[in-house]
Coordinates of C-alpha atoms in Angstrom, one line a residue:
Chain A
M1 CA -180.5 -88.1 182.2
R2 CA -177.6 -86.0 183.3
T3 CA -175.1 -87.7 185.5
P4 CA -172.0 -86.4 187.2
D5 CA -168.6 -87.2 185.7
L6 CA -167.9 -90.8 186.6
D7 CA -164.9 -93.1 186.3
G8 CA -164.7 -95.8 183.7
P9 CA -166.7 -98.6 185.2
D10 CA -169.4 -96.4 186.8
A11 CA -169.8 -94.5 183.5
A12 CA -170.6 -97.7 181.8
L13 CA -173.1 -98.5 184.6
A14 CA -174.6 -95.0 184.3
R15 CA -175.2 -95.4 180.6
A16 CA -177.0 -98.7 181.4
V17 CA -179.0 -97.0 184.2
A18 CA -179.9 -94.1 181.8
D19 CA -182.1 -96.7 180.1
D20 CA -181.6 -95.2 176.7
R21 CA -184.6 -96.5 175.1
D22 CA -187.0 -94.2 173.4
A23 CA -189.1 -91.7 175.4
P24 CA -191.3 -90.3 172.7
H25 CA -194.0 -88.5 174.6
D26 CA -194.1 -85.1 176.5
L27 CA -197.0 -84.8 178.9
G28 CA -199.5 -83.7 176.3
G29 CA -198.4 -86.5 173.9
L30 CA -198.7 -89.0 176.8
A31 CA -202.2 -87.8 177.7
A32 CA -203.3 -88.2 173.9
E33 CA -201.6 -91.6 173.7
V34 CA -203.5 -93.0 176.6
G35 CA -206.7 -91.0 176.1
T36 CA -206.8 -89.0 179.3
S37 CA -206.5 -85.3 180.3
V38 CA -203.2 -83.5 180.9
A39 CA -204.8 -82.1 184.1
L40 CA -205.2 -85.7 185.5
L41 CA -201.6 -86.7 184.6
E42 CA -200.2 -83.4 186.2
A43 CA -202.1 -84.2 189.4
V44 CA -200.9 -87.8 189.4
G45 CA -197.4 -86.6 188.7
R46 CA -197.5 -84.1 191.6
A47 CA -198.7 -87.0 193.7
G48 CA -195.5 -88.8 192.9
L49 CA -197.2 -91.6 191.0
L50 CA -196.0 -90.6 187.5
L51 CA -192.3 -90.0 187.1
P52 CA -190.8 -88.9 183.8
H53 CA -188.4 -91.2 182.0
H54 CA -186.1 -88.1 181.8
V55 CA -186.2 -84.4 181.5
D56 CA -184.9 -82.6 178.4
A57 CA -182.4 -79.8 178.6
D58 CA -185.3 -77.4 177.9
G59 CA -187.1 -78.7 181.0
T60 CA -189.6 -80.9 179.0
A61 CA -190.4 -84.1 180.9
R62 CA -190.3 -87.1 178.6
Y63 CA -192.2 -90.3 178.9
S64 CA -191.6 -93.8 177.4
A65 CA -194.0 -96.5 176.2
A66 CA -193.6 -98.1 179.6
D67 CA -194.8 -95.0 181.2
A68 CA -197.9 -95.0 179.0
D69 CA -198.5 -98.7 180.0
A70 CA -198.3 -97.7 183.6
V71 CA -200.8 -94.8 183.1
R72 CA -203.1 -97.2 181.3
A73 CA -202.9 -99.5 184.3
G74 CA -203.9 -96.6 186.6
L75 CA -206.8 -95.7 184.2
E76 CA -207.9 -99.4 184.4
L77 CA -208.4 -98.9 188.1
L78 CA -210.4 -95.8 187.5
E79 CA -212.5 -97.5 185.0
A80 CA -213.1 -100.4 187.3
G81 CA -214.7 -97.9 189.7
L82 CA -211.9 -96.9 192.1
P83 CA -212.3 -93.1 192.7
L84 CA -209.4 -91.0 191.9
A85 CA -209.3 -89.5 195.3
E86 CA -208.9 -92.9 196.8
L87 CA -206.2 -93.9 194.3
L88 CA -204.2 -90.7 195.0
E89 CA -204.6 -91.4 198.6
L90 CA -203.0 -94.9 198.2
A91 CA -200.3 -93.4 196.0
G92 CA -198.9 -91.0 198.5
P93 CA -197.8 -93.6 201.1
T94 CA -196.9 -96.1 198.4
D95 CA -194.4 -93.6 196.7
E96 CA -192.9 -92.6 200.1
A97 CA -192.4 -96.2 201.2
V98 CA -191.1 -97.4 197.8
A99 CA -188.7 -94.5 197.5
A100 CA -187.1 -95.2 200.8
I101 CA -186.9 -98.9 200.1
A102 CA -185.5 -98.2 196.6
D103 CA -182.7 -96.1 198.1
R104 CA -181.8 -99.0 200.5
A105 CA -181.8 -101.4 197.6
V106 CA -179.4 -99.3 195.6
E107 CA -177.3 -98.9 198.7
A108 CA -177.2 -102.7 198.9
F109 CA -176.3 -103.0 195.2
L110 CA -173.4 -100.6 195.6
R111 CA -172.0 -102.4 198.7
F112 CA -172.5 -106.0 197.9
V113 CA -172.4 -106.0 194.1
R114 CA -170.4 -103.1 192.8
D115 CA -167.8 -103.0 195.5
P116 CA -166.8 -106.6 195.0
V117 CA -166.7 -106.2 191.2
L118 CA -164.5 -103.1 191.5
G119 CA -162.2 -105.1 194.0
T120 CA -161.9 -108.1 191.8
A121 CA -162.1 -107.1 188.1
P122 CA -158.7 -107.1 186.3
D123 CA -159.4 -103.7 184.6
D124 CA -162.0 -100.9 184.3
D125 CA -163.5 -102.2 181.0
E126 CA -164.1 -105.7 182.5
A127 CA -165.5 -104.0 185.8
G128 CA -167.9 -102.0 183.6
R129 CA -169.0 -105.1 181.7
R130 CA -169.6 -107.0 184.9
L131 CA -171.5 -104.1 186.4
V132 CA -173.7 -103.6 183.5
A133 CA -174.4 -107.4 183.3
A134 CA -175.2 -107.5 187.0
Y135 CA -177.5 -104.5 186.7
D136 CA -179.3 -105.9 183.5
R137 CA -179.9 -109.0 185.4
M138 CA -181.0 -107.6 188.7
L139 CA -183.5 -104.9 187.6
P140 CA -185.9 -107.3 185.9
A141 CA -185.4 -109.8 188.8
V142 CA -186.3 -107.1 191.3
E143 CA -189.4 -106.2 189.3
R144 CA -190.4 -109.8 189.1
L145 CA -189.8 -110.2 192.9
V146 CA -191.6 -107.1 194.0
T147 CA -194.6 -107.7 191.6
H148 CA -195.0 -111.2 192.9
H149 CA -194.7 -110.3 196.5
L150 CA -197.3 -107.5 196.1
R151 CA -199.6 -109.9 194.4
R152 CA -199.2 -112.4 197.2
R153 CA -199.9 -109.6 199.7
L154 CA -203.0 -108.4 197.9
V155 CA -204.4 -111.9 197.6
A156 CA -203.7 -112.6 201.3
A157 CA -205.3 -109.3 202.3
A158 CA -208.3 -110.1 200.2
V159 CA -208.7 -113.6 201.6
A160 CA -208.4 -112.4 205.2
R161 CA -210.9 -109.7 204.6
M162 CA -213.3 -112.3 203.1
A163 CA -212.8 -114.6 206.0
A164 CA -213.7 -111.7 208.4
G165 CA -216.7 -111.0 206.3
T166 CA -216.3 -108.2 203.6
D167 CA -219.0 -106.1 205.3
G168 CA -217.5 -106.3 208.7
T169 CA -215.3 -103.3 207.7
P170 CA -215.9 -99.8 209.0
A171 CA -217.0 -97.2 206.4
P172 CA -214.3 -94.8 205.3
Chain B
M1 CA -258.8 -70.0 203.1
T2 CA -257.9 -69.0 206.6
L3 CA -254.8 -70.1 208.4
R4 CA -255.3 -70.5 212.2
V5 CA -252.2 -70.5 214.4
R6 CA -251.8 -70.9 218.1
T7 CA -248.6 -70.5 220.1
V8 CA -248.7 -71.6 223.7
A9 CA -245.9 -71.5 226.3
L10 CA -244.7 -74.9 227.6
P11 CA -244.4 -75.4 231.3
D12 CA -241.0 -75.2 232.9
D13 CA -240.6 -79.0 233.2
A14 CA -240.7 -79.2 229.3
A15 CA -238.3 -76.4 229.1
S16 CA -235.4 -78.6 230.0
A17 CA -236.2 -81.2 227.3
D18 CA -233.6 -81.3 224.5
L19 CA -235.3 -80.4 221.2
L20 CA -233.4 -83.0 219.2
D21 CA -232.8 -85.7 221.8
D22 CA -236.1 -85.6 223.6
V23 CA -238.8 -83.8 221.5
F24 CA -237.9 -84.7 217.9
G25 CA -238.4 -88.4 218.3
T26 CA -242.0 -88.0 219.5
L27 CA -243.1 -85.8 216.6
P28 CA -245.4 -87.1 214.0
A29 CA -243.4 -88.7 211.2
D30 CA -244.7 -86.7 208.3
D31 CA -242.7 -83.7 207.1
R32 CA -240.5 -83.5 210.2
F33 CA -238.0 -80.6 210.3
A34 CA -235.4 -79.2 212.6
F35 CA -233.3 -76.0 212.8
V36 CA -231.3 -76.0 216.0
G37 CA -228.1 -74.2 217.0
G38 CA -229.1 -70.6 216.4
D39 CA -230.7 -68.2 218.9
V40 CA -234.0 -69.8 218.1
G41 CA -234.3 -73.6 218.0
L42 CA -237.2 -75.1 216.2
V43 CA -238.4 -78.7 215.5
G44 CA -241.7 -79.8 214.1
A45 CA -243.7 -81.7 211.7
G46 CA -246.5 -81.6 209.2
A47 CA -247.5 -79.0 206.6
A48 CA -250.5 -76.8 207.2
V49 CA -249.6 -74.8 204.1
R50 CA -247.1 -75.4 201.4
I51 CA -246.0 -72.1 200.0
P52 CA -244.9 -72.3 196.3
V53 CA -241.4 -71.0 195.7
G54 CA -240.8 -70.8 192.1
A55 CA -237.6 -70.2 190.1
G56 CA -235.9 -66.9 189.4
T57 CA -233.8 -64.3 191.1
D58 CA -236.8 -62.7 192.8
R59 CA -238.0 -66.0 194.2
G60 CA -237.4 -65.0 197.8
A61 CA -239.3 -61.7 197.5
R62 CA -242.2 -63.5 195.8
A63 CA -242.4 -66.2 198.5
A64 CA -242.3 -63.4 201.1
A65 CA -245.3 -61.7 199.4
E66 CA -247.1 -65.0 199.2
L67 CA -246.5 -65.6 203.0
D68 CA -247.6 -62.1 203.7
R69 CA -250.8 -62.7 201.8
L70 CA -251.5 -65.8 203.7
L71 CA -250.8 -64.1 207.0
A72 CA -252.8 -61.1 206.3
T73 CA -256.0 -63.1 206.7
A74 CA -254.7 -65.5 209.3
E75 CA -256.0 -65.8 212.8
V76 CA -252.9 -66.0 215.1
D77 CA -253.2 -66.5 218.9
D78 CA -249.7 -66.1 220.2
E79 CA -249.4 -66.0 224.1
V80 CA -245.6 -66.0 223.9
G81 CA -244.6 -63.4 221.3
G82 CA -241.4 -62.4 219.8
R83 CA -238.8 -64.1 217.6
G84 CA -239.8 -67.4 216.1
T85 CA -243.4 -67.5 217.7
G86 CA -246.7 -67.3 216.0
A87 CA -246.9 -68.2 212.4
I88 CA -243.6 -69.4 211.0
A89 CA -242.4 -71.0 207.7
V90 CA -239.4 -73.3 207.3
G91 CA -237.7 -73.8 204.1
S92 CA -234.9 -75.0 202.0
L93 CA -234.2 -73.3 198.7
T94 CA -232.3 -74.7 195.7
F95 CA -228.7 -73.6 195.2
D96 CA -229.5 -72.3 191.7
P97 CA -232.0 -69.5 191.9
D98 CA -233.3 -70.6 188.4
A99 CA -234.0 -74.2 189.5
E100 CA -237.2 -75.6 190.8
G101 CA -237.3 -77.7 193.8
S102 CA -237.3 -75.2 196.7
V103 CA -239.5 -76.0 199.7
L104 CA -241.3 -73.6 202.1
V105 CA -244.0 -74.8 204.5
V106 CA -246.0 -73.5 207.4
P107 CA -245.7 -76.6 209.7
S108 CA -248.7 -78.0 211.5
L109 CA -246.6 -78.3 214.6
S110 CA -243.5 -76.7 215.9
V111 CA -241.8 -76.7 219.2
G112 CA -239.5 -73.7 219.6
R113 CA -237.0 -72.4 222.1
R114 CA -235.1 -69.2 222.7
E115 CA -233.4 -68.0 225.8
G116 CA -236.0 -68.1 228.6
A117 CA -238.9 -69.4 226.6
T118 CA -240.2 -72.7 225.2
W119 CA -243.3 -72.9 223.1
V120 CA -245.5 -75.0 220.9
T121 CA -247.1 -73.6 217.8
T122 CA -249.8 -75.5 215.9
A123 CA -251.4 -74.4 212.7
A124 CA -254.2 -75.5 210.5
V125 CA -256.2 -74.2 207.6
D126 CA -260.0 -73.6 208.0
A127 CA -259.9 -75.5 211.3
P128 CA -258.9 -75.0 214.8
P129 CA -255.2 -75.6 215.3
P130 CA -254.6 -79.0 216.9
T131 CA -253.3 -79.4 220.5
W132 CA -250.1 -81.1 221.2
R133 CA -248.2 -81.9 224.4
P134 CA -244.6 -83.1 224.5
G135 CA -244.4 -86.8 225.1
A136 CA -247.7 -87.4 223.4
G137 CA -246.0 -89.3 220.7
V138 CA -244.2 -92.6 221.1
P139 CA -240.6 -92.9 219.9
G140 CA -240.3 -95.6 217.3
R141 CA -238.2 -98.7 217.9
P142 CA -234.5 -98.1 217.1
P143 CA -234.2 -99.1 213.5
V144 CA -231.8 -101.7 212.2
R145 CA -228.6 -100.0 211.4
D146 CA -226.3 -100.6 208.4
R147 CA -223.4 -98.6 207.2
P148 CA -223.7 -96.2 204.2
R149 CA -222.3 -97.9 201.1
F150 CA -220.7 -96.1 198.2
A151 CA -223.0 -96.1 195.0
G152 CA -220.9 -93.8 192.9
S153 CA -220.7 -90.1 192.1
S154 CA -222.6 -88.0 189.6
L155 CA -219.3 -87.0 188.0
R156 CA -216.4 -89.4 188.3
D157 CA -213.4 -88.0 190.4
D158 CA -211.1 -87.9 187.4
A159 CA -213.6 -85.8 185.4
W160 CA -214.3 -83.6 188.4
L161 CA -210.5 -83.0 188.6
T162 CA -210.4 -82.1 184.9
A163 CA -213.3 -79.7 185.5
V164 CA -211.3 -78.0 188.3
D165 CA -208.3 -77.7 186.1
A166 CA -210.5 -76.1 183.4
A167 CA -211.8 -73.6 186.0
V168 CA -208.2 -72.8 187.0
A169 CA -207.4 -72.1 183.4
A170 CA -210.6 -69.9 183.0
I171 CA -209.5 -67.9 186.1
A172 CA -206.0 -67.5 184.6
A173 CA -207.6 -66.3 181.4
G174 CA -209.5 -63.7 183.3
E175 CA -212.9 -65.2 182.7
L176 CA -213.7 -65.2 186.5
E177 CA -211.9 -64.9 189.8
K178 CA -213.4 -67.7 191.8
V179 CA -215.8 -70.6 191.5
V180 CA -216.8 -73.2 194.0
L181 CA -217.1 -76.6 192.5
A182 CA -218.9 -79.4 194.3
R183 CA -219.3 -83.1 193.8
D184 CA -221.4 -85.8 195.5
H185 CA -221.4 -89.4 196.7
R186 CA -224.5 -91.4 196.2
L187 CA -225.0 -93.9 199.0
W188 CA -227.1 -96.9 199.8
S189 CA -227.7 -99.0 202.9
E190 CA -229.4 -102.3 203.8
A191 CA -231.6 -100.4 206.2
P192 CA -233.2 -97.0 206.1
F193 CA -231.1 -94.2 207.6
D194 CA -232.2 -93.2 211.1
V195 CA -233.0 -89.6 210.7
P196 CA -233.5 -88.7 214.5
A197 CA -230.2 -90.4 215.3
L198 CA -228.5 -88.6 212.4
L199 CA -229.7 -85.2 213.8
G200 CA -228.5 -86.0 217.2
A201 CA -225.1 -87.1 215.9
L202 CA -224.7 -84.0 213.7
A203 CA -225.5 -81.7 216.7
E204 CA -223.1 -83.5 218.9
R205 CA -220.3 -83.7 216.4
F206 CA -220.7 -80.1 215.1
P207 CA -221.9 -78.1 218.2
A208 CA -220.9 -74.8 216.5
C209 CA -223.2 -75.5 213.6
R210 CA -226.9 -75.2 212.7
T211 CA -228.3 -78.7 212.7
F212 CA -231.1 -78.8 210.2
L213 CA -233.6 -81.1 208.5
V214 CA -236.1 -79.8 205.9
D215 CA -237.8 -82.2 203.5
R216 CA -235.1 -85.0 203.7
L217 CA -232.2 -82.6 203.4
I218 CA -230.3 -83.0 206.6
G219 CA -227.0 -81.4 207.8
A220 CA -225.0 -79.2 210.0
S221 CA -224.3 -75.8 208.6
P222 CA -221.2 -73.9 209.9
E223 CA -222.4 -70.9 208.0
P224 CA -225.4 -68.8 209.1
L225 CA -225.9 -66.8 206.0
L226 CA -228.5 -64.5 207.3
R227 CA -229.9 -63.8 210.7
V228 CA -232.5 -61.1 210.5
E229 CA -234.1 -59.3 213.5
G230 CA -235.9 -56.0 212.6
T231 CA -233.4 -53.9 210.8
E232 CA -230.3 -55.8 212.0
V233 CA -228.7 -58.4 209.7
R234 CA -225.9 -60.7 210.7
S235 CA -223.9 -63.0 208.4
R236 CA -221.0 -65.3 208.9
V237 CA -218.7 -65.7 206.0
L238 CA -216.4 -68.8 205.8
A239 CA -214.0 -69.2 203.0
G240 CA -210.4 -70.5 203.2
T241 CA -210.0 -73.9 204.7
A242 CA -207.2 -76.0 206.2
P243 CA -207.3 -79.5 207.8
R244 CA -207.0 -79.9 211.6
G245 CA -203.7 -81.0 212.8
A246 CA -203.2 -84.4 214.6
T247 CA -201.5 -82.7 217.5
P248 CA -202.2 -79.2 219.0
A249 CA -198.9 -78.0 217.7
E250 CA -199.7 -79.2 214.1
D251 CA -203.1 -77.7 214.5
E252 CA -201.6 -74.4 215.4
R253 CA -199.2 -74.6 212.4
A254 CA -202.0 -75.4 210.0
W255 CA -203.9 -72.3 211.3
A256 CA -200.9 -70.1 211.1
D257 CA -200.3 -71.3 207.5
L258 CA -203.9 -70.6 206.6
L259 CA -203.7 -67.2 208.1
V260 CA -200.8 -66.1 206.0
S261 CA -201.9 -68.0 202.8
A262 CA -202.3 -65.3 200.2
K263 CA -204.6 -67.6 198.2
D264 CA -206.9 -68.3 201.1
R265 CA -206.9 -64.7 202.3
H266 CA -207.9 -63.5 198.9
E267 CA -210.6 -66.1 198.6
H268 CA -211.9 -65.1 202.0
A269 CA -211.8 -61.4 201.2
M270 CA -213.9 -62.1 198.0
A271 CA -216.5 -64.0 200.1
V272 CA -216.7 -61.2 202.5
T273 CA -217.3 -58.6 199.9
S274 CA -220.0 -60.8 198.3
V275 CA -221.9 -60.3 201.5
T276 CA -221.1 -56.7 202.4
A277 CA -221.6 -55.3 198.9
P278 CA -225.2 -56.2 198.4
L279 CA -226.0 -55.0 202.0
T280 CA -224.2 -51.7 201.4
A281 CA -226.2 -51.4 198.2
L282 CA -229.4 -51.6 200.2
G283 CA -228.2 -48.6 202.2
A284 CA -227.2 -50.5 205.3
D285 CA -224.4 -49.5 207.7
V286 CA -222.1 -52.5 207.4
L287 CA -219.5 -53.5 210.0
A288 CA -216.9 -56.4 209.3
P289 CA -213.7 -56.8 211.1
D290 CA -210.5 -56.5 209.0
E291 CA -209.0 -59.7 210.2
P292 CA -210.7 -63.0 209.9
S293 CA -211.1 -65.1 213.0
R294 CA -210.8 -68.9 213.4
L295 CA -213.7 -71.4 213.3
A296 CA -212.4 -74.8 214.1
L297 CA -214.7 -77.7 213.5
D298 CA -213.8 -81.2 214.2
N299 CA -212.4 -82.1 210.7
V300 CA -211.4 -78.7 209.2
Q301 CA -210.7 -75.2 210.2
H302 CA -212.0 -72.0 208.4
L303 CA -211.2 -68.4 208.2
A304 CA -214.3 -66.7 209.5
T305 CA -215.7 -63.1 209.4
D306 CA -218.9 -62.0 211.2
V307 CA -220.6 -59.2 209.4
V308 CA -223.2 -57.0 211.2
A309 CA -225.3 -54.6 209.2
R310 CA -228.1 -52.2 210.0
L311 CA -230.7 -51.7 207.3
P312 CA -232.5 -48.4 206.9
A313 CA -235.8 -50.2 207.1
P314 CA -236.8 -53.8 207.9
M315 CA -236.8 -56.3 205.0
P316 CA -238.0 -59.8 205.1
A317 CA -235.4 -62.5 205.5
L318 CA -236.7 -64.2 202.3
T319 CA -236.3 -61.0 200.2
L320 CA -232.8 -60.5 201.5
L321 CA -231.9 -64.0 200.4
D322 CA -232.4 -62.9 196.8
R323 CA -229.7 -60.2 197.3
L324 CA -227.2 -62.4 199.2
H325 CA -227.4 -65.8 197.6
P326 CA -225.3 -67.2 196.1
T327 CA -222.4 -65.7 197.9
A328 CA -218.8 -66.3 196.8
A329 CA -218.5 -68.8 199.5
V330 CA -220.8 -71.2 197.6
G331 CA -221.0 -69.7 194.1
G332 CA -218.0 -67.6 193.0
V333 CA -216.9 -64.1 191.7
P334 CA -218.4 -62.8 189.6
S335 CA -221.5 -64.6 190.6
A336 CA -223.0 -64.9 187.1
A337 CA -219.9 -66.4 185.5
A338 CA -219.5 -68.7 188.4
L339 CA -223.1 -69.9 188.2
D340 CA -222.6 -70.6 184.5
R341 CA -219.5 -72.6 185.1
I342 CA -221.1 -74.6 187.9
R343 CA -224.1 -75.3 185.7
S344 CA -221.9 -76.4 182.7
T345 CA -219.0 -78.3 184.4
E346 CA -220.1 -79.7 187.7
G347 CA -222.0 -82.6 186.0
M348 CA -224.6 -82.7 188.7
D349 CA -227.8 -81.0 190.0
R350 CA -226.9 -79.5 193.3
G351 CA -230.6 -79.4 194.3
R352 CA -230.8 -77.7 197.6
Y353 CA -227.2 -78.4 198.6
A354 CA -225.4 -75.1 199.2
G355 CA -228.8 -73.3 199.1
P356 CA -230.4 -71.4 202.0
V357 CA -232.1 -73.4 204.7
G358 CA -233.9 -71.8 207.7
W359 CA -237.1 -70.3 209.0
T360 CA -238.9 -67.0 208.9
D361 CA -241.7 -65.6 211.2
G362 CA -244.7 -63.4 210.5
A363 CA -242.5 -60.4 211.1
G364 CA -240.1 -61.3 208.4
D365 CA -237.4 -62.1 210.9
G366 CA -235.6 -65.4 210.9
E367 CA -232.4 -67.2 210.3
W368 CA -231.1 -68.9 207.2
A369 CA -228.0 -71.0 206.9
L370 CA -226.2 -72.5 203.9
A371 CA -227.0 -76.2 203.5
L372 CA -223.5 -77.4 203.7
R373 CA -222.1 -80.6 205.3
C374 CA -225.5 -82.1 204.4
A375 CA -227.1 -85.2 203.0
E376 CA -230.3 -85.8 201.1
V377 CA -231.6 -88.8 202.8
D378 CA -234.4 -90.9 201.2
G379 CA -235.1 -94.1 203.1
A380 CA -232.2 -96.3 202.6
R381 CA -230.6 -94.0 200.0
A382 CA -228.7 -90.8 200.4
R383 CA -226.6 -88.3 198.5
V384 CA -223.8 -86.4 200.3
F385 CA -222.1 -83.3 198.9
A386 CA -218.9 -81.4 199.3
G387 CA -217.4 -78.4 197.5
A388 CA -214.2 -76.5 197.4
G389 CA -213.3 -72.9 196.3
V390 CA -211.2 -72.7 193.1
V391 CA -209.1 -69.6 192.8
A392 CA -205.9 -68.7 190.8
G393 CA -203.3 -71.2 191.6
S394 CA -205.7 -73.8 193.0
L395 CA -204.2 -77.4 192.6
P396 CA -207.0 -79.6 191.4
E397 CA -205.8 -82.7 193.5
L398 CA -205.8 -80.5 196.6
E399 CA -209.4 -79.4 195.9
L400 CA -210.2 -83.1 195.3
R401 CA -208.7 -84.0 198.7
E402 CA -210.5 -81.1 200.4
T403 CA -213.9 -82.4 199.1
Q404 CA -212.8 -85.9 200.1
L405 CA -212.2 -84.9 203.7
K406 CA -215.6 -83.1 203.8
L407 CA -217.4 -86.1 202.2
R408 CA -215.7 -88.4 204.6
A409 CA -216.9 -86.4 207.7
M410 CA -220.5 -86.8 206.4
L411 CA -220.0 -90.5 205.7
R412 CA -218.8 -91.0 209.4
V413 CA -221.8 -89.3 210.7
L414 CA -224.0 -91.4 208.5
S415 CA -222.1 -94.5 209.7
G416 CA -222.8 -93.5 213.4
L417 CA -219.1 -93.3 213.9
G418 CA -217.5 -90.8 216.2
A419 CA -214.9 -88.1 215.4
E420 CA -211.7 -89.0 213.6
R421 CA -209.7 -86.9 216.2
P422 CA -210.4 -85.8 219.8
A423 CA -212.8 -83.0 220.1
A424 CA -211.4 -79.7 218.9
T425 CA -211.0 -76.6 220.8
G426 CA -211.8 -73.2 219.8

């Protein structure tokens, strides 16, 4: 991931954000890894649901093992019977809503975590260390929080639908 | 065997009865059919004669010859005369000319209407044609209604998307220029689908379309493939599709975008040529406007071109179908390569979906539309279809989306639900 030139503490943060773990697959490799077609992954990518880990200097999008896991999760939904057209239709608004929320969350991080660190750390190295520590702590925490919240929402929606009678719903 | 046919005019009080709303429900239940929305509207029931339509690229000509043989010895008493009266046959042909399963029948009973005339035609073999008066039947009780429920597709969405991608690659490789790929949804319901109500809903929802029912295939075709009257042949070509906008301004923008979309314009031009070229080859004078016009339906809008041709001599509508079908609007370009790809990659049997559906009379005149926006309804089970034109640069997920919109429109009709948006203009 290319980043603009950053000052000391932000450069340390940028390296942490760059998430340097391995991204071994290009799109064809990813399709082979999970056992699906490149066409499907391209379409899912254009729908905003599959984002590359990073893009190489030559323009090749690279994907990590975590990306492969996410694709497998999507394929699970198709295997369970959800038509791709319906999944893509859910993906659009999800991506849009989540992208806006992600931007606001990063804004909150910058204002309420980074700014205080920069204002109180004795030097740049220490500030960098603190920012990376905060980031490493917050990202998995956010993931747990969002996953759990979504799970609760899904269960609540399912319960509400069953209480109303699953067949009381209008057809598509 | 002698076919006896009698056409009698209906009195004026019957002339105001709506063929679908008032007449259809009183018809005998066996082999009911409808073809309403063209210059001649027809509903009816029963099968006095079933004319075999085999497979092959000359099936229409052979069926026309068969019909001619039958009518050569028929006793026809027609007090009305003209288009759609006397002996008629209604039919629905398979999309694939090489497939079996086409249907062509001379109905025992048909009620017809064209401007200024309403009539009843009855037909029987080796017996006097029965008499029938409107209102003689009793409409059945309104059936219990349930919604249509999804029961899967012949080819899963993701496999269909991959097939579209492969078609785009084949087009890029120069194997063909265009192919229409279709997919289906199988449906089930707790209660049998209410065919008369479906016909009414289709006619109401798609007033610009031909509402049809032939042997369980029910739909509303926006595309009159062939209207034949003497030596005059008319055809409407639809290819190039955009969604309707949620507001009039959005709607106009979607139309303006469609009108300047090189991909859609090219697709449309190919479809027009696939109709004009065979007519020209028959020696006809062919007229087609340079600029497509707009056909706005309640869920999508299409680029439309109305083709008018004058043949050097009359030709039966059924025979002309051999020359025109499948057009690029439902097959592709070149036709043979597109058919091969449809057969090998679509993963389903289209049956009579996207095939010609319509009627012909003893003079060989008639009107045939393409069986699009349709469902094959069999009691409490149904199958709905939708297709999308794949050309160079097509994005598979957009084709998937287009077919989804079309499938959804049919599902809403089968659900007895109204339009998704306020009635469209234009």
